Short mmCIF file of C-alpha atoms in Angstrom, two decimals:
data_model
loop_
_atom_site.label_atom_id
_atom_site.label_comp_id
_atom_site.label_asym_id
_atom_site.label_seq_id
_atom_site.Cartn_x
_atom_site.Cartn_y
_atom_site.Cartn_z
CA MET A 1 -10.49 47.12 40.34
CA GLU A 2 -7.43 44.92 40.68
CA SER A 3 -4.25 46.41 39.22
CA PRO A 4 -1.34 44.22 38.08
CA LYS A 5 1.18 43.15 40.66
CA ARG A 6 4.72 44.29 40.10
CA THR A 7 6.40 40.94 40.69
CA VAL A 8 9.91 39.97 39.78
CA ASN A 9 10.43 37.65 36.81
CA ASN A 10 11.45 34.10 37.58
CA PRO A 11 12.28 31.19 35.23
CA ASN A 12 9.00 29.39 35.94
CA GLN A 13 6.92 32.43 35.01
CA ILE A 14 8.92 33.05 31.85
CA GLY A 15 8.60 29.40 30.82
CA ALA A 16 4.84 29.47 31.37
CA ILE A 17 4.50 32.66 29.31
CA LEU A 18 6.53 31.20 26.44
CA GLU A 19 4.45 28.01 26.55
CA GLY A 20 1.27 30.09 26.48
CA ARG A 21 2.50 32.01 23.44
CA GLU A 22 3.36 28.78 21.64
CA LYS A 23 -0.11 27.35 22.30
CA ARG A 24 -1.64 30.61 21.09
CA TYR A 25 0.30 30.41 17.83
CA LEU A 26 -0.65 26.76 17.29
CA ARG A 27 -4.32 27.55 17.94
CA GLN A 28 -4.49 30.42 15.45
CA THR A 29 -2.74 28.24 12.86
CA GLU A 30 -5.25 25.47 13.51
CA LEU A 31 -8.20 27.83 13.12
CA THR A 32 -7.09 29.36 9.80
CA LYS A 33 -6.29 25.92 8.41
CA ALA A 34 -9.63 24.44 9.51
CA HIS A 35 -11.86 27.30 8.35
CA GLY A 36 -9.92 28.86 5.47
CA ALA A 37 -10.95 32.38 6.52
CA PRO A 38 -9.09 35.49 7.69
CA LEU A 39 -8.43 35.59 11.43
CA ILE A 40 -8.16 38.50 13.88
CA SER A 41 -6.17 37.86 17.05
CA LEU A 42 -6.99 40.42 19.77
CA SER A 43 -4.76 40.55 22.83
CA VAL A 44 -3.58 43.02 25.47
CA ASN A 45 -0.06 44.37 25.07
CA VAL A 46 1.36 44.12 28.60
CA PRO A 47 5.00 43.86 29.71
CA GLY A 48 6.07 41.87 32.76
CA PRO A 49 4.96 38.54 34.19
CA ASP A 50 1.48 39.46 35.47
CA LYS A 51 -0.57 39.40 32.28
CA THR A 52 -3.84 38.07 33.76
CA ALA A 53 -4.78 40.79 36.23
CA GLN A 54 -8.44 41.75 36.22
CA ILE A 55 -7.79 45.12 34.63
CA TRP A 56 -6.33 43.48 31.51
CA SER A 57 -9.40 41.28 31.25
CA GLN A 58 -11.51 44.44 31.26
CA VAL A 59 -9.28 46.07 28.63
CA LEU A 60 -9.71 43.06 26.34
CA SER A 61 -13.47 43.13 26.90
CA VAL A 62 -13.59 46.78 25.78
CA GLY A 63 -11.41 46.03 22.77
CA LEU A 64 -13.56 43.07 21.79
CA GLY A 65 -16.73 45.16 22.06
CA GLU A 66 -15.21 47.86 19.86
CA LEU A 67 -14.03 45.33 17.28
CA GLU A 68 -17.38 43.54 17.08
CA ARG A 69 -19.20 46.87 16.80
CA LYS A 70 -17.05 47.90 13.84
CA LEU A 71 -17.55 44.55 12.16
CA ASN A 72 -21.32 44.70 12.67
CA GLU A 73 -21.71 48.25 11.42
CA ASN A 74 -19.91 47.29 8.21
CA ASN A 75 -21.95 44.09 7.70
CA LEU A 76 -18.90 41.84 8.16
CA ARG A 77 -19.93 38.40 9.32
CA ILE A 78 -18.10 36.72 12.20
CA LEU A 79 -17.85 33.02 11.39
CA PHE A 80 -16.28 31.93 14.66
CA ARG A 81 -15.10 33.46 17.93
CA GLU A 82 -13.08 32.04 20.78
CA MET A 83 -11.56 33.54 23.94
CA ASP A 84 -8.85 32.13 26.16
CA SER A 85 -6.44 33.04 28.92
CA SER A 86 -3.03 31.69 29.85
CA PRO A 87 0.11 33.00 31.59
CA ALA A 88 0.77 34.75 28.24
CA GLY A 89 -2.35 36.86 28.80
CA TYR A 90 -5.88 37.16 27.48
CA VAL A 91 -6.65 36.61 23.80
CA SER A 92 -9.68 36.49 21.55
CA PHE A 93 -9.76 34.89 18.09
CA LEU A 94 -12.34 35.91 15.47
CA LEU A 95 -12.70 34.38 12.02
CA VAL A 96 -14.33 36.91 9.68
CA LYS A 97 -15.57 36.51 6.12
CA ALA A 98 -13.97 39.61 4.59
CA ASP A 99 -10.99 40.98 2.73
CA PRO A 100 -8.03 40.66 5.16
CA VAL A 101 -6.60 43.97 3.90
CA CYS A 102 -9.78 45.75 4.98
CA LEU A 103 -9.71 43.93 8.32
CA LYS A 104 -6.17 45.14 8.90
CA ARG A 105 -7.19 48.74 8.16
CA LEU A 106 -10.04 48.39 10.63
CA ALA A 107 -7.68 46.92 13.25
CA MET A 108 -5.20 49.75 12.75
CA ASP A 109 -7.97 52.30 13.26
CA ILE A 110 -8.85 50.77 16.62
CA GLU A 111 -5.19 50.68 17.68
CA ASN A 112 -4.67 54.29 16.57
CA ASP A 113 -7.92 55.97 17.63
CA HIS A 114 -9.48 54.17 20.60
CA PRO A 115 -8.52 55.46 24.08
CA LEU A 116 -7.31 51.96 24.96
CA GLY A 117 -5.91 51.27 21.50
CA ARG A 118 -2.32 51.53 22.66
CA LEU A 119 -2.91 48.63 25.06
CA LEU A 120 -4.39 46.40 22.33
CA ASP A 121 -2.72 44.24 19.70
CA LEU A 122 -5.00 43.37 16.78
CA ASP A 123 -3.12 41.03 14.48
CA VAL A 124 -4.72 40.02 11.17
CA PHE A 125 -3.91 36.85 9.22
CA ASP A 126 -5.19 35.97 5.75
CA HIS A 127 -7.00 32.70 4.96
CA LEU A 128 -3.65 30.91 4.52
CA GLY A 129 -2.40 32.09 7.90
CA ALA A 130 0.00 34.75 6.60
CA PRO A 131 0.13 37.89 8.78
CA LEU A 132 -0.58 41.37 7.40
CA SER A 133 1.66 44.12 8.73
CA ARG A 134 1.26 47.87 8.98
CA ASP A 135 4.05 48.18 6.43
CA ASP A 136 2.01 46.12 3.95
CA LEU A 137 -0.68 48.83 4.00
CA GLY A 138 1.65 51.81 4.29
CA GLY A 139 0.58 52.45 7.89
CA SER A 140 2.59 54.39 10.43
CA LYS A 141 4.69 52.63 13.06
CA ARG A 142 3.22 52.27 16.55
CA THR A 143 4.58 54.81 19.02
CA CYS A 144 5.86 54.45 22.56
CA VAL A 145 3.38 55.31 25.37
CA ILE A 146 6.10 57.19 27.27
CA CYS A 147 8.17 59.16 24.76
CA SER A 148 6.23 58.86 21.48
CA ASP A 149 9.22 57.42 19.60
CA GLN A 150 8.73 54.25 17.57
CA VAL A 151 8.03 51.29 19.87
CA SER A 152 10.52 49.11 18.01
CA LEU A 153 13.33 51.61 18.61
CA CYS A 154 12.57 51.94 22.32
CA ARG A 155 12.45 48.18 22.76
CA ARG A 156 15.73 47.56 20.97
CA SER A 157 17.54 50.22 22.96
CA ALA A 158 15.83 49.30 26.27
CA LYS A 159 15.07 52.99 26.62
CA HIS A 160 12.43 52.38 29.30
CA THR A 161 12.16 49.71 31.96
CA ALA A 162 9.28 47.24 31.92
CA ALA A 163 8.08 48.75 35.21
CA GLU A 164 7.90 52.22 33.65
CA VAL A 165 5.92 50.98 30.67
CA LEU A 166 3.63 48.89 32.88
CA SER A 167 2.97 51.87 35.11
CA ARG A 168 2.06 54.05 32.15
CA LEU A 169 -0.25 51.45 30.64
CA THR A 170 -1.96 50.90 33.98
CA LYS A 171 -2.61 54.64 34.33
CA ILE A 172 -4.13 54.75 30.83
CA ALA A 173 -6.46 51.87 31.67
CA GLU A 174 -7.43 53.19 35.08
CA GLY A 175 -8.02 56.65 33.64
CA TYR A 176 -10.30 55.23 30.96
CA PHE A 177 -12.41 53.20 33.39
CA SER A 178 -12.64 56.04 35.88
CA THR A 179 -14.47 58.13 33.29
CA LEU A 180 -17.19 55.50 32.89
CA GLU A 181 -20.24 55.30 35.11
CA SER A 182 -19.53 51.58 35.60
CA PRO A 183 -16.64 49.32 34.71
CA SER A 184 -16.67 47.49 31.42
CA ALA A 185 -16.59 44.16 33.20
CA PRO A 186 -17.83 42.97 36.59
CA ALA A 187 -15.54 42.45 39.55
CA GLY A 188 -14.72 38.95 38.38
CA GLY A 189 -13.27 40.21 35.09
CA ASP A 190 -15.57 38.13 32.87
CA LEU A 191 -14.30 37.91 29.28
CA PHE A 192 -16.98 35.70 27.91
CA GLY A 193 -19.75 37.49 26.10
CA LEU A 194 -20.31 40.65 28.16
CA GLU A 195 -20.93 43.79 26.16
CA SER A 196 -18.50 46.63 26.68
CA PRO A 197 -19.85 50.15 27.31
CA ALA A 198 -17.73 51.18 24.34
CA ALA A 199 -20.00 49.12 22.12
CA LYS A 200 -22.72 51.71 22.65
CA ALA A 201 -20.56 54.57 21.50
CA PRO A 202 -21.43 56.46 18.30
CA SER A 203 -20.36 54.68 15.14
CA PRO A 204 -17.18 56.06 13.54
CA SER A 205 -16.62 56.08 9.83
CA ALA A 206 -15.11 53.09 8.05
CA PRO A 207 -11.31 52.91 7.82
CA ALA A 208 -9.76 55.28 5.32
CA GLY A 209 -9.26 53.80 1.89
CA CYS A 210 -11.42 50.76 2.57
CA ASP A 211 -15.17 50.93 2.02
CA LEU A 212 -16.14 47.96 4.13
CA SER A 213 -19.80 48.41 3.43
CA THR A 214 -19.25 47.04 -0.08
CA LEU A 215 -17.77 43.79 1.14
CA GLU A 216 -21.09 42.16 1.88
CA SER A 217 -24.14 42.90 -0.19
CA PRO A 218 -27.67 42.49 1.22
CA ALA A 219 -27.77 39.13 -0.53
CA ALA A 220 -24.93 37.97 1.68
CA LYS A 221 -27.39 37.41 4.50
CA ALA A 222 -28.99 34.65 2.45
CA PRO A 223 -27.45 31.15 2.25
CA SER A 224 -24.24 30.94 0.29
CA PRO A 225 -24.51 30.33 -3.49
CA SER A 226 -23.70 26.65 -3.16
CA ALA A 227 -26.58 26.21 -0.71
CA GLN A 228 -29.15 28.47 -2.33
CA ALA A 229 -32.27 27.03 -3.85
CA GLY A 230 -31.02 27.82 -7.31
CA ALA A 231 -27.43 26.66 -6.91
CA ASP A 232 -27.66 22.99 -6.07
CA LEU A 233 -24.30 21.46 -6.96
CA SER A 234 -25.19 17.99 -5.73
CA GLY A 235 -26.93 17.16 -8.99
CA LEU A 236 -30.31 16.62 -7.33
CA GLU A 237 -33.39 18.02 -9.01
CA ASN A 238 -34.28 21.43 -7.64
CA PRO A 239 -37.55 23.17 -8.48
CA ALA A 240 -35.94 26.59 -8.33
CA ALA A 241 -32.99 25.64 -10.50
CA LYS A 242 -34.70 26.81 -13.67
CA ALA A 243 -35.75 30.18 -12.29
CA PRO A 244 -34.30 33.04 -14.33
CA ARG A 245 -31.59 35.06 -12.65
CA PRO A 246 -32.50 38.70 -11.92
CA PRO A 247 -30.65 41.25 -14.06
CA ALA A 248 -27.21 41.92 -12.64
CA LYS A 249 -26.77 45.23 -10.87
CA ALA A 250 -23.66 47.30 -11.39
CA GLN A 251 -21.17 46.37 -8.70
CA GLN A 252 -18.47 48.56 -7.21
CA PRO A 253 -15.11 46.88 -7.94
CA LEU A 254 -13.19 45.92 -4.82
CA SER A 255 -9.57 46.68 -4.14
CA PHE A 256 -7.50 43.50 -4.48
CA PRO A 257 -3.80 43.10 -3.67
CA ILE A 258 -2.58 42.33 -7.20
CA SER A 259 -1.25 45.75 -8.01
CA HIS A 260 0.26 44.69 -11.32
CA SER A 261 -2.84 42.92 -12.58
CA LYS A 262 -5.18 44.56 -15.08
CA PHE A 263 -7.90 42.15 -13.93
CA SER A 264 -8.32 43.28 -10.33
CA GLY A 265 -11.54 45.12 -11.31
CA LEU A 266 -13.24 41.76 -11.84
CA LEU A 267 -13.82 41.41 -8.10
CA THR A 268 -17.09 42.86 -6.81
CA ALA A 269 -19.07 42.67 -3.60
CA GLU A 270 -21.29 40.07 -5.27
CA ASN A 271 -18.55 37.63 -6.27
CA PHE A 272 -15.77 38.28 -3.73
CA ASP A 273 -16.61 35.60 -1.14
CA LEU A 274 -17.45 33.01 -3.78
CA ALA A 275 -14.22 33.65 -5.70
CA GLN A 276 -12.17 33.35 -2.50
CA ASP A 277 -13.90 30.10 -1.54
CA LEU A 278 -13.43 28.47 -4.95
CA ALA A 279 -9.80 29.59 -5.16
CA SER A 280 -9.07 28.06 -1.77
CA LEU A 281 -10.50 24.73 -3.00
CA ALA A 282 -8.31 24.93 -6.11
CA ALA A 283 -5.21 25.53 -4.00
CA GLN A 284 -6.20 22.70 -1.66
CA SER A 285 -6.61 20.31 -4.59
CA LEU A 286 -3.10 21.06 -5.90
CA ILE A 287 -1.60 20.42 -2.46
CA TYR A 288 -3.51 17.13 -2.23
CA GLU A 289 -2.34 16.15 -5.71
CA VAL A 290 1.37 16.52 -4.93
CA SER A 291 1.03 14.93 -1.47
CA ARG A 292 0.10 11.38 -2.56
CA PHE A 293 2.58 8.46 -2.54
CA PRO A 294 3.57 6.24 -4.21
CA ALA A 295 3.00 8.19 -7.41
CA PRO A 296 4.98 6.56 -10.23
CA GLY A 297 7.52 9.02 -11.64
CA LEU A 298 5.97 12.05 -9.95
CA VAL A 299 7.16 14.45 -7.26
CA SER A 300 5.81 13.75 -3.76
CA PRO A 301 6.84 14.50 -0.17
CA VAL A 302 8.81 11.24 -0.23
CA SER A 303 10.48 11.32 -3.65
CA ASN A 304 11.33 13.64 -6.52
CA GLY A 305 10.26 10.89 -8.91
CA ALA A 306 11.72 11.20 -12.40
CA HIS A 307 12.55 14.88 -11.86
CA ARG A 308 15.85 16.56 -11.04
CA ASP A 309 14.76 20.18 -11.27
CA MET A 310 11.96 20.21 -8.69
CA ASN A 311 10.83 18.81 -5.36
CA TYR A 312 7.77 18.86 -3.14
CA TYR A 313 8.45 22.37 -1.88
CA THR A 314 8.78 23.70 -5.43
CA PHE A 315 5.15 22.70 -5.92
CA VAL A 316 4.04 24.20 -2.61
CA ASP A 317 5.77 27.48 -3.51
CA SER A 318 4.03 27.45 -6.87
CA VAL A 319 0.59 26.98 -5.30
CA GLY A 320 1.22 30.01 -3.11
CA ALA A 321 1.96 32.11 -6.19
CA LEU A 322 -1.13 30.90 -8.09
CA THR A 323 -3.90 31.25 -5.51
CA LYS A 324 -4.62 34.92 -6.13
CA TYR A 325 -5.03 34.26 -9.86
CA PHE A 326 -7.51 31.49 -9.08
CA VAL A 327 -9.54 34.14 -7.25
CA LEU A 328 -9.60 36.31 -10.38
CA ILE A 329 -10.52 33.38 -12.63
CA ALA A 330 -13.46 32.43 -10.40
CA ALA A 331 -14.59 36.06 -10.36
CA ALA A 332 -14.44 36.17 -14.16
CA GLY A 333 -16.64 33.07 -14.37
CA TYR A 334 -19.29 34.46 -12.04
CA SER A 335 -20.75 36.84 -14.60
CA ASN A 336 -23.38 37.27 -17.30
CA GLN A 337 -20.77 37.05 -20.06
CA SER A 338 -21.00 34.23 -22.59
CA GLU A 339 -18.87 31.13 -22.11
CA GLU A 340 -16.65 32.17 -25.04
CA GLU A 341 -16.08 35.62 -23.56
CA ILE A 342 -15.24 34.14 -20.16
CA PHE A 343 -12.74 31.79 -21.78
CA LEU A 344 -10.93 34.65 -23.50
CA THR A 345 -10.69 36.53 -20.20
CA ILE A 346 -9.44 33.61 -18.13
CA ARG A 347 -6.85 32.70 -20.75
CA GLU A 348 -5.29 36.13 -20.29
CA ILE A 349 -5.38 35.70 -16.50
CA GLY A 350 -3.78 32.29 -17.00
CA LYS A 351 -0.87 33.87 -18.83
CA GLU A 352 -0.24 36.15 -15.85
CA ALA A 353 -0.49 33.13 -13.55
CA GLU A 354 2.13 31.28 -15.62
CA ARG A 355 4.51 34.21 -15.36
CA ALA A 356 4.01 34.31 -11.59
CA MET A 357 4.63 30.55 -11.39
CA PHE A 358 7.89 30.71 -13.34
CA LEU A 359 9.05 33.67 -11.28
CA LYS A 360 8.32 31.85 -8.02
CA THR A 361 9.92 28.56 -9.10
CA GLN A 362 12.87 30.16 -10.91
CA GLY A 363 11.82 28.87 -14.29
CA VAL A 364 10.51 25.42 -13.33
CA ASN A 365 7.21 24.33 -14.89
CA THR A 366 5.24 22.94 -11.97
CA HIS A 367 1.64 23.79 -12.87
CA LYS A 368 1.30 25.08 -16.44
CA GLY A 369 -1.15 22.31 -17.32
CA ALA A 370 -2.95 22.64 -14.00
CA ILE A 371 -3.45 26.37 -14.55
CA PHE A 372 -5.28 25.56 -17.80
CA LEU A 373 -7.36 22.70 -16.35
CA LEU A 374 -8.27 24.35 -13.08
CA GLY A 375 -8.78 27.70 -14.77
CA LEU A 376 -11.42 26.23 -17.05
CA SER A 377 -13.10 24.35 -14.23
CA LEU A 378 -13.00 27.23 -11.75
CA ALA A 379 -14.67 29.50 -14.27
CA ALA A 380 -17.20 26.82 -15.26
CA VAL A 381 -18.19 26.13 -11.64
CA ALA A 382 -18.54 29.87 -10.98
CA LYS A 383 -20.65 30.26 -14.13
CA THR A 384 -22.82 27.34 -13.02
CA LEU A 385 -23.43 29.03 -9.69
CA TYR A 386 -24.19 32.32 -11.42
CA THR A 387 -26.81 30.68 -13.65
CA ARG A 388 -28.15 28.64 -10.73
CA GLY A 389 -27.42 25.36 -12.41
CA SER A 390 -26.33 22.02 -10.96
CA PHE A 391 -23.02 20.17 -10.81
CA LEU A 392 -24.13 18.15 -13.82
CA ASP A 393 -24.04 21.33 -15.93
CA VAL A 394 -20.30 21.94 -15.40
CA PRO A 395 -19.04 19.70 -18.28
CA SER A 396 -21.37 21.33 -20.79
CA ILE A 397 -20.17 24.80 -19.76
CA ILE A 398 -16.57 23.66 -20.22
CA ARG A 399 -17.47 22.33 -23.66
CA ALA A 400 -19.11 25.64 -24.55
CA MET A 401 -15.99 27.53 -23.48
CA THR A 402 -13.68 25.36 -25.55
CA ARG A 403 -15.79 24.43 -28.57
CA ASP A 404 -13.26 25.96 -31.01
CA LEU A 405 -10.12 25.20 -28.98
CA ILE A 406 -8.53 22.58 -31.23
CA SER A 407 -9.35 24.31 -34.50
CA SER A 408 -7.96 27.63 -33.25
CA ASP A 409 -4.94 26.35 -31.32
CA LEU A 410 -3.90 23.45 -33.53
CA ASP A 411 -4.29 24.83 -37.02
CA ARG A 412 -1.67 22.76 -38.84
CA THR A 413 -0.96 25.38 -41.50
CA LYS A 414 -0.26 28.05 -38.91
CA LEU A 415 1.76 25.74 -36.68
CA LEU A 416 4.06 24.73 -39.53
CA GLN A 417 4.99 28.39 -39.90
CA LYS A 418 6.00 28.74 -36.23
CA THR A 419 9.72 28.69 -35.53
CA GLN A 420 9.31 27.41 -31.96
CA PRO A 421 6.07 25.45 -31.44
CA THR A 422 5.23 24.41 -27.87
CA HIS A 423 5.63 20.81 -26.75
CA GLY A 424 1.90 20.22 -27.20
CA GLU A 425 1.88 21.77 -30.66
CA LYS A 426 4.90 19.72 -31.74
CA ILE A 427 3.27 16.50 -30.52
CA TRP A 428 0.17 17.38 -32.54
CA LEU A 429 2.25 17.97 -35.66
CA ASP A 430 4.36 14.82 -35.22
CA HIS A 431 1.83 12.34 -33.82
CA ASN A 432 -1.63 13.86 -34.32
CA ILE A 433 -2.25 13.69 -30.53
CA SER A 434 -4.20 16.71 -29.29
CA GLY A 435 -3.76 15.83 -25.62
CA ILE A 436 -5.34 18.02 -22.98
CA ARG A 437 -7.07 20.26 -25.53
CA ALA A 438 -9.15 17.33 -26.74
CA GLU A 439 -9.88 16.35 -23.13
CA ALA A 440 -11.04 19.89 -22.35
CA GLN A 441 -13.12 20.26 -25.52
CA ALA A 442 -14.93 17.04 -24.60
CA GLY A 443 -15.67 18.34 -21.08
CA PHE A 444 -12.99 16.29 -19.25
CA PRO A 445 -14.59 12.83 -19.62
CA THR A 446 -11.55 11.12 -18.08
CA VAL A 447 -12.29 13.02 -14.88
CA PHE A 448 -16.10 13.08 -14.80
CA ASP A 449 -16.66 9.53 -16.14
CA ARG A 450 -13.69 7.69 -14.61
CA ALA A 451 -11.49 9.38 -12.02
CA LEU A 452 -14.21 11.18 -10.08
CA PRO A 453 -16.33 8.02 -9.53
CA VAL A 454 -13.22 6.10 -8.41
CA TYR A 455 -12.26 8.88 -6.00
CA GLU A 456 -15.80 9.43 -4.69
CA ASN A 457 -16.51 5.71 -4.22
CA SER A 458 -13.37 5.03 -2.15
CA LYS A 459 -14.12 7.10 0.95
CA ASP A 460 -13.55 4.00 3.05
CA LEU A 461 -9.84 4.25 2.13
CA SER A 462 -7.31 6.69 3.54
CA GLN A 463 -7.04 10.03 1.77
CA ASN A 464 -3.66 9.04 0.35
CA ASP A 465 -4.92 5.74 -1.04
CA ARG A 466 -7.93 7.44 -2.63
CA LEU A 467 -5.59 9.84 -4.41
CA VAL A 468 -3.25 7.09 -5.61
CA ASN A 469 -6.16 5.00 -6.92
CA ALA A 470 -7.61 7.96 -8.82
CA LEU A 471 -4.18 8.74 -10.28
CA ILE A 472 -3.69 5.17 -11.55
CA GLU A 473 -7.21 5.20 -13.02
CA ILE A 474 -6.38 8.42 -14.91
CA MET A 475 -3.06 7.00 -16.13
CA GLY A 476 -4.97 4.10 -17.67
CA HIS A 477 -6.98 6.42 -19.96
CA CYS A 478 -5.17 9.75 -20.30
CA GLN A 479 -3.53 10.89 -23.55
CA ASP A 480 -0.58 12.10 -21.47
CA THR A 481 1.54 14.30 -23.71
CA THR A 482 4.18 14.68 -20.98
CA ILE A 483 5.04 11.01 -21.52
CA VAL A 484 4.98 11.43 -25.31
CA HIS A 485 7.24 14.49 -25.07
CA ARG A 486 9.81 12.62 -22.97
CA HIS A 487 9.49 9.33 -24.84
CA SER A 488 6.99 8.25 -27.52
CA PRO A 489 3.37 7.26 -28.18
CA GLU A 490 4.48 3.65 -27.72
CA VAL A 491 5.63 4.32 -24.16
CA LEU A 492 2.33 6.11 -23.47
CA PHE A 493 0.44 3.02 -24.65
CA GLU A 494 2.61 0.86 -22.38
CA VAL A 495 1.93 3.11 -19.38
CA ARG A 496 -1.80 2.99 -19.98
CA GLU A 497 -1.78 -0.79 -20.16
CA LYS A 498 0.19 -1.18 -16.93
CA ALA A 499 -2.07 1.26 -15.09
CA SER A 500 -5.18 -0.60 -16.28
CA LYS A 501 -3.73 -3.90 -15.01
CA ILE A 502 -3.06 -2.33 -11.59
CA MET A 503 -6.67 -1.19 -11.27
CA ALA A 504 -7.87 -4.61 -12.41
CA ALA A 505 -5.78 -6.07 -9.56
CA GLY A 506 -7.57 -3.83 -7.04
CA GLY A 507 -5.25 -0.84 -6.90
CA THR A 508 -4.48 0.26 -3.35
CA ARG A 509 -7.24 -2.02 -2.03
CA THR A 510 -5.13 -5.15 -2.47
CA LEU A 511 -1.60 -6.22 -1.58
CA THR A 512 -1.08 -7.22 -5.21
CA GLY A 513 -2.16 -3.82 -6.47
CA ARG A 514 0.06 -2.03 -3.94
CA ALA A 515 3.07 -4.13 -4.93
CA MET A 516 2.45 -3.33 -8.60
CA ILE A 517 2.29 0.41 -7.85
CA GLU A 518 5.56 0.26 -5.90
CA ALA A 519 7.23 -1.59 -8.77
CA LEU A 520 5.92 0.96 -11.27
CA GLN A 521 7.30 3.76 -9.10
CA ASN A 522 10.80 2.27 -9.23
CA GLU A 523 10.52 1.52 -12.95
CA PHE A 524 9.41 5.03 -13.87
CA ILE A 525 12.25 6.62 -11.92
CA SER A 526 14.82 4.43 -13.64
CA ARG A 527 13.29 5.04 -17.08
CA ASN A 528 12.66 8.78 -16.54
CA ILE A 529 8.90 8.45 -17.12
CA SER A 530 6.69 11.14 -15.59
CA PRO A 531 2.89 11.10 -16.12
CA GLY A 532 2.57 14.85 -15.50
CA GLY A 533 -0.63 15.21 -17.51
CA SER A 534 -2.28 12.57 -15.35
CA ALA A 535 -1.16 14.41 -12.23
CA ASP A 536 -2.84 17.59 -13.49
CA LEU A 537 -6.09 15.68 -14.03
CA LEU A 538 -5.83 14.26 -10.51
CA GLY A 539 -5.72 17.80 -9.13
CA LEU A 540 -8.81 18.60 -11.18
CA THR A 541 -10.54 15.48 -9.84
CA VAL A 542 -9.94 16.57 -6.25
CA PHE A 543 -11.17 20.10 -6.97
CA LEU A 544 -14.41 18.88 -8.54
CA SER A 545 -14.98 16.48 -5.65
CA LEU A 546 -14.52 19.30 -3.14
CA VAL A 547 -16.95 21.49 -5.09
CA LYS A 548 -19.53 18.74 -5.43
CA ASN A 549 -19.46 17.80 -1.78
#
């Protein structure tokens, strides 16, 4: 067995190690972004320049075997695995379909309890790439291998030399392998796919406070809901689509990191993965919506449009605050409750989401309309999957949820008694325009009948141009109460006419259409016109396209 060489640091080695760490960071960011799933990064915690000695390869192999064994015994599915080596050391990346909090507990157990745990770093990142720390879960600090003080304190004070720490870690590794009948890896130090002897050890219990066995039900081994015989979202005829759904079994609620939310019990082993997947699509759609340009009067990465109180990053911050509520809304929709009952539940979740949005943006309304639109659609898609329907059923479920929306929300007698009606209520009283409520109660025809076909049929264009075209199409038909609130019904009519002329000229497909959009962008900024309602419907269009495809 080859032990690490005690070489002296030199600038070239340090530079290579730093470059290796940078590439490692970029790779893990790329993986979480591409797959939208929690990631575990397993590496060997070694000081000094020689991080690729054979013994560290063997340590990683043991750690990987232990990690995979724990995942398998708790029915946690590995979506992707990758191993690599560089001057920064050996590393293995695993994407796992599970609650990242539970993955972190599992990782901490390995670090705390395995004989080689002190040599291993198991970092866990959620599906957005945010790391989970021991502090987040109330875990104890890692201790020094020499004096048992906190590692962070010893490092800051340089209490021990790198050579002392390296010597101690080497002894731990050599002692572990000397107790085995054979080494955990062959003489060549192969990292790629060899089973560690530790993988045959008796199975320990699941991490404290985290029943991982509930995270994946037996049904999870079947195709995902969107691919099951009874959950065809493509709209194609499916013989199994009419099959009755078996009676729902009682599900153990899962722990979910929204400590202040009274709705966290909605998440179960049956709906957890689906709710996470749908919520990630909702968040993606909102990022797409705010990333298009030119977008007349609207915030984008290039311009703040007709807004002085917000910018592109205000919207990104808001999306980060809303994603967890999208998870709860999707979970509420995936149930045997009636459409009316689901609507009442998700409206209450939506109120919590609005409070979180305003807190994150310091009082700026970035997504109030989008919370309503996407909330309805998230729940409707989840309900469609629960009933094993098709994508074509989504509008009818939305209509069922909102059949009494206008009569209950816009009762003129009651509104006239309110001292401070909302903008939408005031527009209804003054101009008899019901805005987004009418759109929702009709099942979002502007999206399903107009914007979605435009967006879906323009895949030959760039993503940005597809978004801009769909936005202009929506502006040509939307009863945008944001424009009425800022100006008047007459200005709304004018906006709709100009948008329709742009689409007639070819939109982003033609130089004429592009020039007209640029001119409208400048005009809207100067006149303080912002088609915010149309922007919300664009986000919904993207979400439904992602779900359908």
